[in-house]
Coordinates of C-alpha atoms in Angstrom, one line a residue:
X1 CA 23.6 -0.5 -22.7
X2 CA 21.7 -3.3 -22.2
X3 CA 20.0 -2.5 -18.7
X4 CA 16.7 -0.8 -17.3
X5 CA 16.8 2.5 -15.0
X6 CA 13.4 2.7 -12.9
X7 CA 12.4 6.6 -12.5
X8 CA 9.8 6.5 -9.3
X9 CA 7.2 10.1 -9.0
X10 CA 6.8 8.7 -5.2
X11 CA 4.1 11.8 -5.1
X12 CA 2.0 10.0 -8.0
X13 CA 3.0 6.4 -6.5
X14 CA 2.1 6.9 -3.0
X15 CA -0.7 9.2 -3.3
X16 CA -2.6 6.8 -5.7
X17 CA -1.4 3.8 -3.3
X18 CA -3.4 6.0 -0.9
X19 CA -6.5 6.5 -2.8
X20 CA -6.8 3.0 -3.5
X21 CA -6.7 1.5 -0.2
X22 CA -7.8 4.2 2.1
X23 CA -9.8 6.0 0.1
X24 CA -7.8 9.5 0.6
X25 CA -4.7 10.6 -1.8
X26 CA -3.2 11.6 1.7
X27 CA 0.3 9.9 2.3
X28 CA -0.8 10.3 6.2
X29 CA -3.2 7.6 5.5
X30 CA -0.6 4.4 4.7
X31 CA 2.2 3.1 6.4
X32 CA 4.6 1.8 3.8
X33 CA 7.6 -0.7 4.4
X34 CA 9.8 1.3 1.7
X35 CA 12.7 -1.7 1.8
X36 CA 9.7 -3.9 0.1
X37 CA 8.8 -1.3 -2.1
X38 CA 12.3 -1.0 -3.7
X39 CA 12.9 -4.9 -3.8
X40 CA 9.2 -5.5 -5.6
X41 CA 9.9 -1.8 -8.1
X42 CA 13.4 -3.7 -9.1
X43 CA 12.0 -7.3 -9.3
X44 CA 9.0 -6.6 -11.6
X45 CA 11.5 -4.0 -13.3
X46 CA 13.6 -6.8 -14.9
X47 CA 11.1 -9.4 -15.3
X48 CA 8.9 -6.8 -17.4
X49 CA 11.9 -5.2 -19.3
X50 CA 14.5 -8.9 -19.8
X51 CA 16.9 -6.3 -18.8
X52 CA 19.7 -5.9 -15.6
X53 CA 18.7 -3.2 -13.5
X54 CA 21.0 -0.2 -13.2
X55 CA 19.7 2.4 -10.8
X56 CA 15.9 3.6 -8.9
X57 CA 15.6 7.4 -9.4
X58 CA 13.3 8.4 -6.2
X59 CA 12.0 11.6 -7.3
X60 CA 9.6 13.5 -4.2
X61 CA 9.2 16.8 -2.8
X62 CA 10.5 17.8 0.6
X63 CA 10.2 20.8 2.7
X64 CA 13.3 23.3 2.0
X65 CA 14.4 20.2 0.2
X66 CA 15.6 18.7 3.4
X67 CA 15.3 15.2 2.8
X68 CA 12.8 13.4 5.7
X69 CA 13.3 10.3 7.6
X70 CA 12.2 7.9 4.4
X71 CA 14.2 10.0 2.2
X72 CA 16.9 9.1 4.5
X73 CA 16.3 5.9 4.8
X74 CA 15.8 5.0 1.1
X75 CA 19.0 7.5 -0.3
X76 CA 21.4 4.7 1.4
X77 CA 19.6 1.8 0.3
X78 CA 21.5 -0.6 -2.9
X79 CA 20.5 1.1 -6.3
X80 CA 18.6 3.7 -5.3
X81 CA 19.0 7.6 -5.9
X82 CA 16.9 10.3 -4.3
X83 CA 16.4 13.4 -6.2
X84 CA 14.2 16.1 -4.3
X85 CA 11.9 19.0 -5.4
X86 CA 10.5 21.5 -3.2
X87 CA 7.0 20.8 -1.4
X88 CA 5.4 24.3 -0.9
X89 CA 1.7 24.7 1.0
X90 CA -0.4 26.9 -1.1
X91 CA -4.1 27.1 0.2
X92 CA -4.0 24.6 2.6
X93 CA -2.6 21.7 0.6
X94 CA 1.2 20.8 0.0
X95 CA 2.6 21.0 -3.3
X96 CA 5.8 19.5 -4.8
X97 CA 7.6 21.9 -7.2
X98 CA 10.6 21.4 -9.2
X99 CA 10.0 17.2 -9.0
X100 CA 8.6 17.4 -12.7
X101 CA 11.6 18.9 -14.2
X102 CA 14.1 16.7 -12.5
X103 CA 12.1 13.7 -13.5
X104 CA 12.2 15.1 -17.4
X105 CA 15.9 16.5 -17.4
X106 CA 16.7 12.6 -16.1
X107 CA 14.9 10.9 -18.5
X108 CA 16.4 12.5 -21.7
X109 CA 20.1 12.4 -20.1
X110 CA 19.5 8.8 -19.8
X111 CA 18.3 8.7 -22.8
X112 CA 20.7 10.5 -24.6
X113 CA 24.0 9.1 -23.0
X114 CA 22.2 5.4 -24.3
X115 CA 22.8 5.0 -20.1
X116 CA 20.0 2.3 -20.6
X117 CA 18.2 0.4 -22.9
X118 CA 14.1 0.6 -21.5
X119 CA 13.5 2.8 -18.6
X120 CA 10.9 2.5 -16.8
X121 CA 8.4 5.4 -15.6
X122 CA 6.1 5.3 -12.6
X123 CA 4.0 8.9 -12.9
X124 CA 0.9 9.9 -14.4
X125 CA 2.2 13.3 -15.0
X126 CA 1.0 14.3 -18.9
X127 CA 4.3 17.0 -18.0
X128 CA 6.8 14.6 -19.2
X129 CA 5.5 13.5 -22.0
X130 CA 8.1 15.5 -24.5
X131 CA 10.6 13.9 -22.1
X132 CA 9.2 10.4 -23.1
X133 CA 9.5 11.1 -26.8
X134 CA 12.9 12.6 -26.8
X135 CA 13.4 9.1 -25.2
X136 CA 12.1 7.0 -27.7
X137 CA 13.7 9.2 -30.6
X138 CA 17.3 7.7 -28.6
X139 CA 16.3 4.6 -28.9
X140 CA 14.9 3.8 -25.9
X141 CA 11.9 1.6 -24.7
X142 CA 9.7 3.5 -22.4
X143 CA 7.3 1.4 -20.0
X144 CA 4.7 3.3 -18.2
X145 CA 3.6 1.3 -15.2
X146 CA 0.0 3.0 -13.3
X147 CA -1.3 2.4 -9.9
X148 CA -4.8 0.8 -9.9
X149 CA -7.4 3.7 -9.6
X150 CA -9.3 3.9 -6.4
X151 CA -12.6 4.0 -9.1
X152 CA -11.5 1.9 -11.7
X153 CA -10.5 4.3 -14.1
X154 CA -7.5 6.0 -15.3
X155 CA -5.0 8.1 -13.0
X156 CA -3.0 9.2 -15.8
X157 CA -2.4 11.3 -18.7
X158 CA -4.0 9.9 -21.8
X159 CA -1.3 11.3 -23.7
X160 CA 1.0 9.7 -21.6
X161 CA -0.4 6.4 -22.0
X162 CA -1.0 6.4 -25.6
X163 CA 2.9 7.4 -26.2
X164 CA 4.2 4.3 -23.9
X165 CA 6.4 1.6 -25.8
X166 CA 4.5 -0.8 -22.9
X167 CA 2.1 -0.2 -20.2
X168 CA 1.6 -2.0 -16.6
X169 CA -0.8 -1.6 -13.8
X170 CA 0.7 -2.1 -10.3
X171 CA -2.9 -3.6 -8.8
X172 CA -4.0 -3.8 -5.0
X173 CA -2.1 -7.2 -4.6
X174 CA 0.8 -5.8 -5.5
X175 CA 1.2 -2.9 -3.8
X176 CA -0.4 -4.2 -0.6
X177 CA 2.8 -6.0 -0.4
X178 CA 4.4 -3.2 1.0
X179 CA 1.8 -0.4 1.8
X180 CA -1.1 -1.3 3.7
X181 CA -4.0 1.6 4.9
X182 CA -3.3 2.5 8.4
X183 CA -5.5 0.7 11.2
X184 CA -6.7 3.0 13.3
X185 CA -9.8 4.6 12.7
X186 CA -9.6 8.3 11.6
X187 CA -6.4 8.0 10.7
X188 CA -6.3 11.0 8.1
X189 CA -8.1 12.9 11.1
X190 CA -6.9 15.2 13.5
X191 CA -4.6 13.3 15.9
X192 CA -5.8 11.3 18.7
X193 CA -5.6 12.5 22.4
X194 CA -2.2 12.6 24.1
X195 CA -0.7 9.6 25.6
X196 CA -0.8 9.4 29.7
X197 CA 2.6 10.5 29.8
X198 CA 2.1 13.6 27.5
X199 CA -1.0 14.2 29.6
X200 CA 0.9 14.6 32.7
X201 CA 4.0 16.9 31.2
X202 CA 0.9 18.9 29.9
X203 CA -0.8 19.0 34.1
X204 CA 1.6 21.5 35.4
X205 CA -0.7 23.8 37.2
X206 CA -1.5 27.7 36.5
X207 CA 1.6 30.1 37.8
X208 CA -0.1 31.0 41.0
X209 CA -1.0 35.1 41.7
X210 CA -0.4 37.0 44.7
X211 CA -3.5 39.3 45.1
X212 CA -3.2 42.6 46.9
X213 CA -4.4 41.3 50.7
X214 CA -1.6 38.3 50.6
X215 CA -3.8 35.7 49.3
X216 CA -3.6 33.3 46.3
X217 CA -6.0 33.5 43.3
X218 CA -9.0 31.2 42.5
X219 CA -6.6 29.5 40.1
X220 CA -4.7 27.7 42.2
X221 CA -6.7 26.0 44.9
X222 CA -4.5 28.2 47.1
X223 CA -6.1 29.9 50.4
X224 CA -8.3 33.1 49.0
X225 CA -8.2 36.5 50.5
X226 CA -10.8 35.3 53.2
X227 CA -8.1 32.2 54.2
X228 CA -10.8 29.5 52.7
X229 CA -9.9 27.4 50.3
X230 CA -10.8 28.5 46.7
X231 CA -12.4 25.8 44.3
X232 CA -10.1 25.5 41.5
X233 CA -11.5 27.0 38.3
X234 CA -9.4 25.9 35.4
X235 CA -8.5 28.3 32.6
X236 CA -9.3 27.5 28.9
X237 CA -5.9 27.0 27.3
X238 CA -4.9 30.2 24.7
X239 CA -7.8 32.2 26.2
X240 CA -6.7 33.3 29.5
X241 CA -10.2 33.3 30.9
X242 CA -12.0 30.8 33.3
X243 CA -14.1 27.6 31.7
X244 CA -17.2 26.2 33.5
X245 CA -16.4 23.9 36.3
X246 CA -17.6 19.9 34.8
X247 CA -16.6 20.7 31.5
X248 CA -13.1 18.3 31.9
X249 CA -10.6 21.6 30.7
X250 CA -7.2 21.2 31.9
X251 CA -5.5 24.2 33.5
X252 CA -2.6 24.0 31.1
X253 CA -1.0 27.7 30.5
X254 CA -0.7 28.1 27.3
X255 CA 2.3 31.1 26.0
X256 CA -0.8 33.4 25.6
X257 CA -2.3 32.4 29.0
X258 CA 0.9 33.2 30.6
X259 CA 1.2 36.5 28.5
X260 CA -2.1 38.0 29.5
X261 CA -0.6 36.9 33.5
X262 CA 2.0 39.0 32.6
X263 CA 0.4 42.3 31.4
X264 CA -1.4 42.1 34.7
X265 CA 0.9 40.4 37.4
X266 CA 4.2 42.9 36.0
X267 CA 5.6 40.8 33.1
X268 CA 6.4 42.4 30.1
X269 CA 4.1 45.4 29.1
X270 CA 2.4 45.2 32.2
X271 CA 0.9 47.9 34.5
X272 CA 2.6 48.9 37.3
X273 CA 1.9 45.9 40.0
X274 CA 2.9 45.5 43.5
X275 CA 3.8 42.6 45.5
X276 CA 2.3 42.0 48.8
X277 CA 4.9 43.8 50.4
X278 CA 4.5 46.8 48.6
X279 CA 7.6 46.4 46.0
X280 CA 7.1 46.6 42.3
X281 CA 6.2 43.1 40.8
X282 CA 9.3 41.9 39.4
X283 CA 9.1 41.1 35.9
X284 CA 9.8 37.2 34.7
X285 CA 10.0 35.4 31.1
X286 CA 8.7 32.3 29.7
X287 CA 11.5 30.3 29.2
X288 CA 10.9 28.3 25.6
X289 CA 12.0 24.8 26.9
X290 CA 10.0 21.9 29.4
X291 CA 9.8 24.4 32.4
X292 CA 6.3 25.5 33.0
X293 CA 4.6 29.0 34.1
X294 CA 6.7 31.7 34.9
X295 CA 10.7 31.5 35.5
X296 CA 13.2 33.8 36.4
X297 CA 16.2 33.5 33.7
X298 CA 19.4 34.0 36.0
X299 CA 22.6 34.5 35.1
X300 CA 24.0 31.0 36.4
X301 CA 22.5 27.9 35.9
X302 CA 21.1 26.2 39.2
X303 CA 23.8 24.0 40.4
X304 CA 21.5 20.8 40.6
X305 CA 21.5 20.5 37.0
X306 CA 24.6 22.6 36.1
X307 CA 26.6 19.6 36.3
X308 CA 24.5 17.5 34.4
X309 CA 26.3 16.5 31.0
X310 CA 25.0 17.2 27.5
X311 CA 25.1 14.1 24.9
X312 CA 27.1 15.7 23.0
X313 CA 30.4 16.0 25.6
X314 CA 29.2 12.2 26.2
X315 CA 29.5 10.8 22.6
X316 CA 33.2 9.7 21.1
X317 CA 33.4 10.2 17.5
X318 CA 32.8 6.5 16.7
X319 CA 29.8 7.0 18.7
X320 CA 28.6 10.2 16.9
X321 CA 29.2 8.1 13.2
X322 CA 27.6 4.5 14.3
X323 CA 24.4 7.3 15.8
X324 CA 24.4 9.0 12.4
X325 CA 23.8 5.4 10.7
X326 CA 21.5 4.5 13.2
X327 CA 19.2 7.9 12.4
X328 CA 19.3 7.4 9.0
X329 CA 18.2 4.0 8.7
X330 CA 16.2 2.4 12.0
X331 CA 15.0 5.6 13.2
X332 CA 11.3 6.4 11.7
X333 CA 11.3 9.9 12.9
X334 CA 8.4 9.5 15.0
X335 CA 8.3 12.3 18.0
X336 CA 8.2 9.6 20.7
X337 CA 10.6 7.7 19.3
X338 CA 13.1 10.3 18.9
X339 CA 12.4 11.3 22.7
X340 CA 13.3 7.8 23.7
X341 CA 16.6 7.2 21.0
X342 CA 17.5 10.3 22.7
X343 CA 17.6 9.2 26.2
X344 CA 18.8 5.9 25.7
X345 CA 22.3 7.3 24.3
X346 CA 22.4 9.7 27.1
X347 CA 22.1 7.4 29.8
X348 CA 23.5 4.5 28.6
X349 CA 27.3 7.1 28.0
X350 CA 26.5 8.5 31.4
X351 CA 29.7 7.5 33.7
X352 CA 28.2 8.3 37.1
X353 CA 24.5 6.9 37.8
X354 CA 24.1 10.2 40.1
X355 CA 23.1 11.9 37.0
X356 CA 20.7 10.0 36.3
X357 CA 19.2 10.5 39.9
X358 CA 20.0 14.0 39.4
X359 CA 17.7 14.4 36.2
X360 CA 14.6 12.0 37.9
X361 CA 14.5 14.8 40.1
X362 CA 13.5 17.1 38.3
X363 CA 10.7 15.4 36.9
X364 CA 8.8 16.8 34.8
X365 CA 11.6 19.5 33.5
X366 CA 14.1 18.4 31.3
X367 CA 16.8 20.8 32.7
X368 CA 17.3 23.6 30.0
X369 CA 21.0 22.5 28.2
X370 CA 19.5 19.4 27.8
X371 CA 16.2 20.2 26.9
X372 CA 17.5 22.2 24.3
X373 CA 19.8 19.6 22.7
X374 CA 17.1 17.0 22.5
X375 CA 15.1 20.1 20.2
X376 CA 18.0 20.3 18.4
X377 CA 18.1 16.3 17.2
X378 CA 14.6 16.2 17.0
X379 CA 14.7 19.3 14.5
X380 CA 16.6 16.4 12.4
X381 CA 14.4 14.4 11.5
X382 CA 12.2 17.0 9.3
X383 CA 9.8 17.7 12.9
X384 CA 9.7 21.4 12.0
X385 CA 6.5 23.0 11.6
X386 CA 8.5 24.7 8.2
X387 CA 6.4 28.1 8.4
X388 CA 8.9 29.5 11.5
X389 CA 11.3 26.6 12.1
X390 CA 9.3 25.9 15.3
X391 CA 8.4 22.5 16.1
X392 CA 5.2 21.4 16.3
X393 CA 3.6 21.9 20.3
X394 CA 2.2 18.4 20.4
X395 CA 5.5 17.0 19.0
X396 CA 7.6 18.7 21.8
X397 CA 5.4 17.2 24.3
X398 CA 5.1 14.0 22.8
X399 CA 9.5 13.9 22.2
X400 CA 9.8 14.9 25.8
X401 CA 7.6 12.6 27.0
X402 CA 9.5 9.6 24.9
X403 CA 12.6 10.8 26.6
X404 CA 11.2 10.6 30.3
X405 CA 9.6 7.5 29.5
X406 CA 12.9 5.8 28.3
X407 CA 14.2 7.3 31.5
X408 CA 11.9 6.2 33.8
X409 CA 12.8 2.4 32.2
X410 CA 16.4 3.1 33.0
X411 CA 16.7 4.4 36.5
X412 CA 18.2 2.0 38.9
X413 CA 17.2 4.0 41.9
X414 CA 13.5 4.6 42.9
X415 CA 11.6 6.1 39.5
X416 CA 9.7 8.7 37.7
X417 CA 7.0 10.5 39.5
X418 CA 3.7 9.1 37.8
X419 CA 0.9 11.0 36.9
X420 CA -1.0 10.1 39.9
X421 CA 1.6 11.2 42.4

């Protein structure tokens, strides 16, 4: 057949693209416009091989092999195939698995069913190299295109690149036509501070502490056992103990600051503790959602939010299927993002606007049914922190406070608490 196939290692591609123009093989580092990408890998494809293009194998790893947000976005693009591997973390670093052998099982099937005439590889992995000769004994003209090295030298497998029918190197103008270096400074660093609305979801104060005389503990501000007002000592979040007063710590609770309260104040494990009146302390459990500090899990939900609806009784099945397309290929995946998508399909199917008034009310927690849903969705778009299918505790924050914001935007009536109220 006289036609090209492109076969793309986007592990190779993207972490050289990295290298070169940030200076770090870290993906984290770029931003890349994949729907250029694609157009410019088919356009120099058939210019360089004279040939029709058939197909773009995407080969990259993935987490469980659940394809991510640009996996989903580039699987339903014109041409293109996604194949996954596994990306494992060994050491501290990720590692793709399995993307090698795909990549070599492709390229002699190809080759062998005379699918295609030149095919065209984009690796530097010396690993396929008995795949490339089993091509070219089928007939077939192999064209190894590199990415420019970050130090002017090779980022490939000499043996490789002495077994190429043709080679190519995609230089810095070209790929900067569709991957640029991130602007912000320290990008590849640890992530920047929250954003003013995750800094207020994260100011809910310390559960307050009944001490034995009737009083309220240091930790609130609350009247101390003398009646004065205590100065508020904030507690170091994940420690459970007190930080110096100046030092700018927020009193967040943390799940450990709340489970050292608990061995104390009579949650689980605790010693016996008694309330001001005398009775036993009556044990309470962190519920895993928006609420903060200690809650009571009843049996019924509390009637100001039981009636709230869930997206999911509000979306028609044309809904669900034009949502689906619009995850898959607008979407970026980006935690605040998400939060906001979220929200705008909830209140936008919302029949009654006293559910919206109902939910502002209970700023800053997203009722529980709902709160739980939005996890779920978000758990879509690859957010999971893979080691126990948890997502990550800045991400929750930062999808939550997408969602209020997009809220805040839509209510009609009055508005959002701010974080100055």
């Amino acid at each position: 057949m006289d036609r090209c196939v492109v076969l793309v290692d986007a592990g190779y591609l993207l972490g050289a693209a990295a290298s070169l123009l940030a200076g770090e093989p870290a993906r984290s580092c770029i931003t890349v416009d994949h729907a250029a990408l694609i157009h410019g890998l088919r356009e120099r494809a058939e210019a360089d091989t004279e040939q029709p293009l058939l197909r773009i194998y995407w080969f990259d790893g993935a987490p469980d092999r659940v394809p991510q947000p640009e996996h989903r976005r580039l699987r339903v693009m014109p041409r293109v195939t996604v194949r996954l591997g596994a990306l494992t973390r060994s050491d501290g670093r990720w590692a793709q698995k399995g993307v090698d052998a795909a990549m070599h099982a492709e390229l002699t099937e190809l080759a062998r069913n005379r699918a295609c005439s030149d095919i065209v590889l984009v690796t530097g992995d010396g690993d396929l190299l008995p795949g490339l000769m089993d091509a070219k004994e089928h007939g077939v003209a192999v064209h190894l295109w590199a990415v420019q090295a970050a130090d002017g030298d090779y980022n490939q497998s000499e043996d490789l690149v002495a077994e190429a029918d043709e080679r190519r190197v995609l230089d810095r103008s070209w790929i900067t036509r569709a991957v640029r270096a991130k602007d912000l400074v320290g990008a590849c660093a640890p992530p920047p501070a929250p954003r003013p609305e995750i800094a207020a979801i994260l100011a809910a104060p310390l559960p307050e502490t009944a001490t034995a005389d009737g009083g309220r503990s240091a930790t609130t501000g609350a009247p101390s056992p003398n009646g004065s007002a205590a100065p508020q000592t904030p507690m170091a979040p994940g420690t459970g103990t007190a930080t110096p007063e100046g030092t700018g710590a927020k009193g967040v609770p943390t799940p450990k600051d709340l489970a050292d309260l608990g061995r104390v104040h009579g949650g689980p494990g605790a010693h016996p503790a008694q309330t001001p009146s005398g009775q036993p302390a009556t044990s309470a459990t962190l519920r895993w959602s928006s609420d903060k500090g200690w809650v009571e899990r009843g049996a019924v939900e509390p009637p100001e939010t039981a009636s709230l609806p869930t997206l999911a009784l509000l979306t028609s099945a044309e809904q669900r299927w034009a949502d689906r397309e619009e995850d898959i290929t607008a979407v970026s995946g980006d935690p605040y993002e998400v939060g906001q998508v979220f929200a705008r399909r909830w209140t936008e199917r919302l029949s009654s606007t006293s559910h919206l008034e109902q939910l502002s009310a209970q700023y800053p927690r997203i009722p529980h049914r709902i709160d739980g849903e939005l996890l779920r969705y978000a758990a879509r778009f690859g957010l999971l922190a893979h080691k126990d299918d948890q997502i990550d505790e800045h991400d929750r924050y930062a999808i939550r406070a997408g969602f209020w914001r997009e809220v805040e935007a839509r209510t009609v009536v009055g508005g959002l608490p701010t974080a100055g109220d």
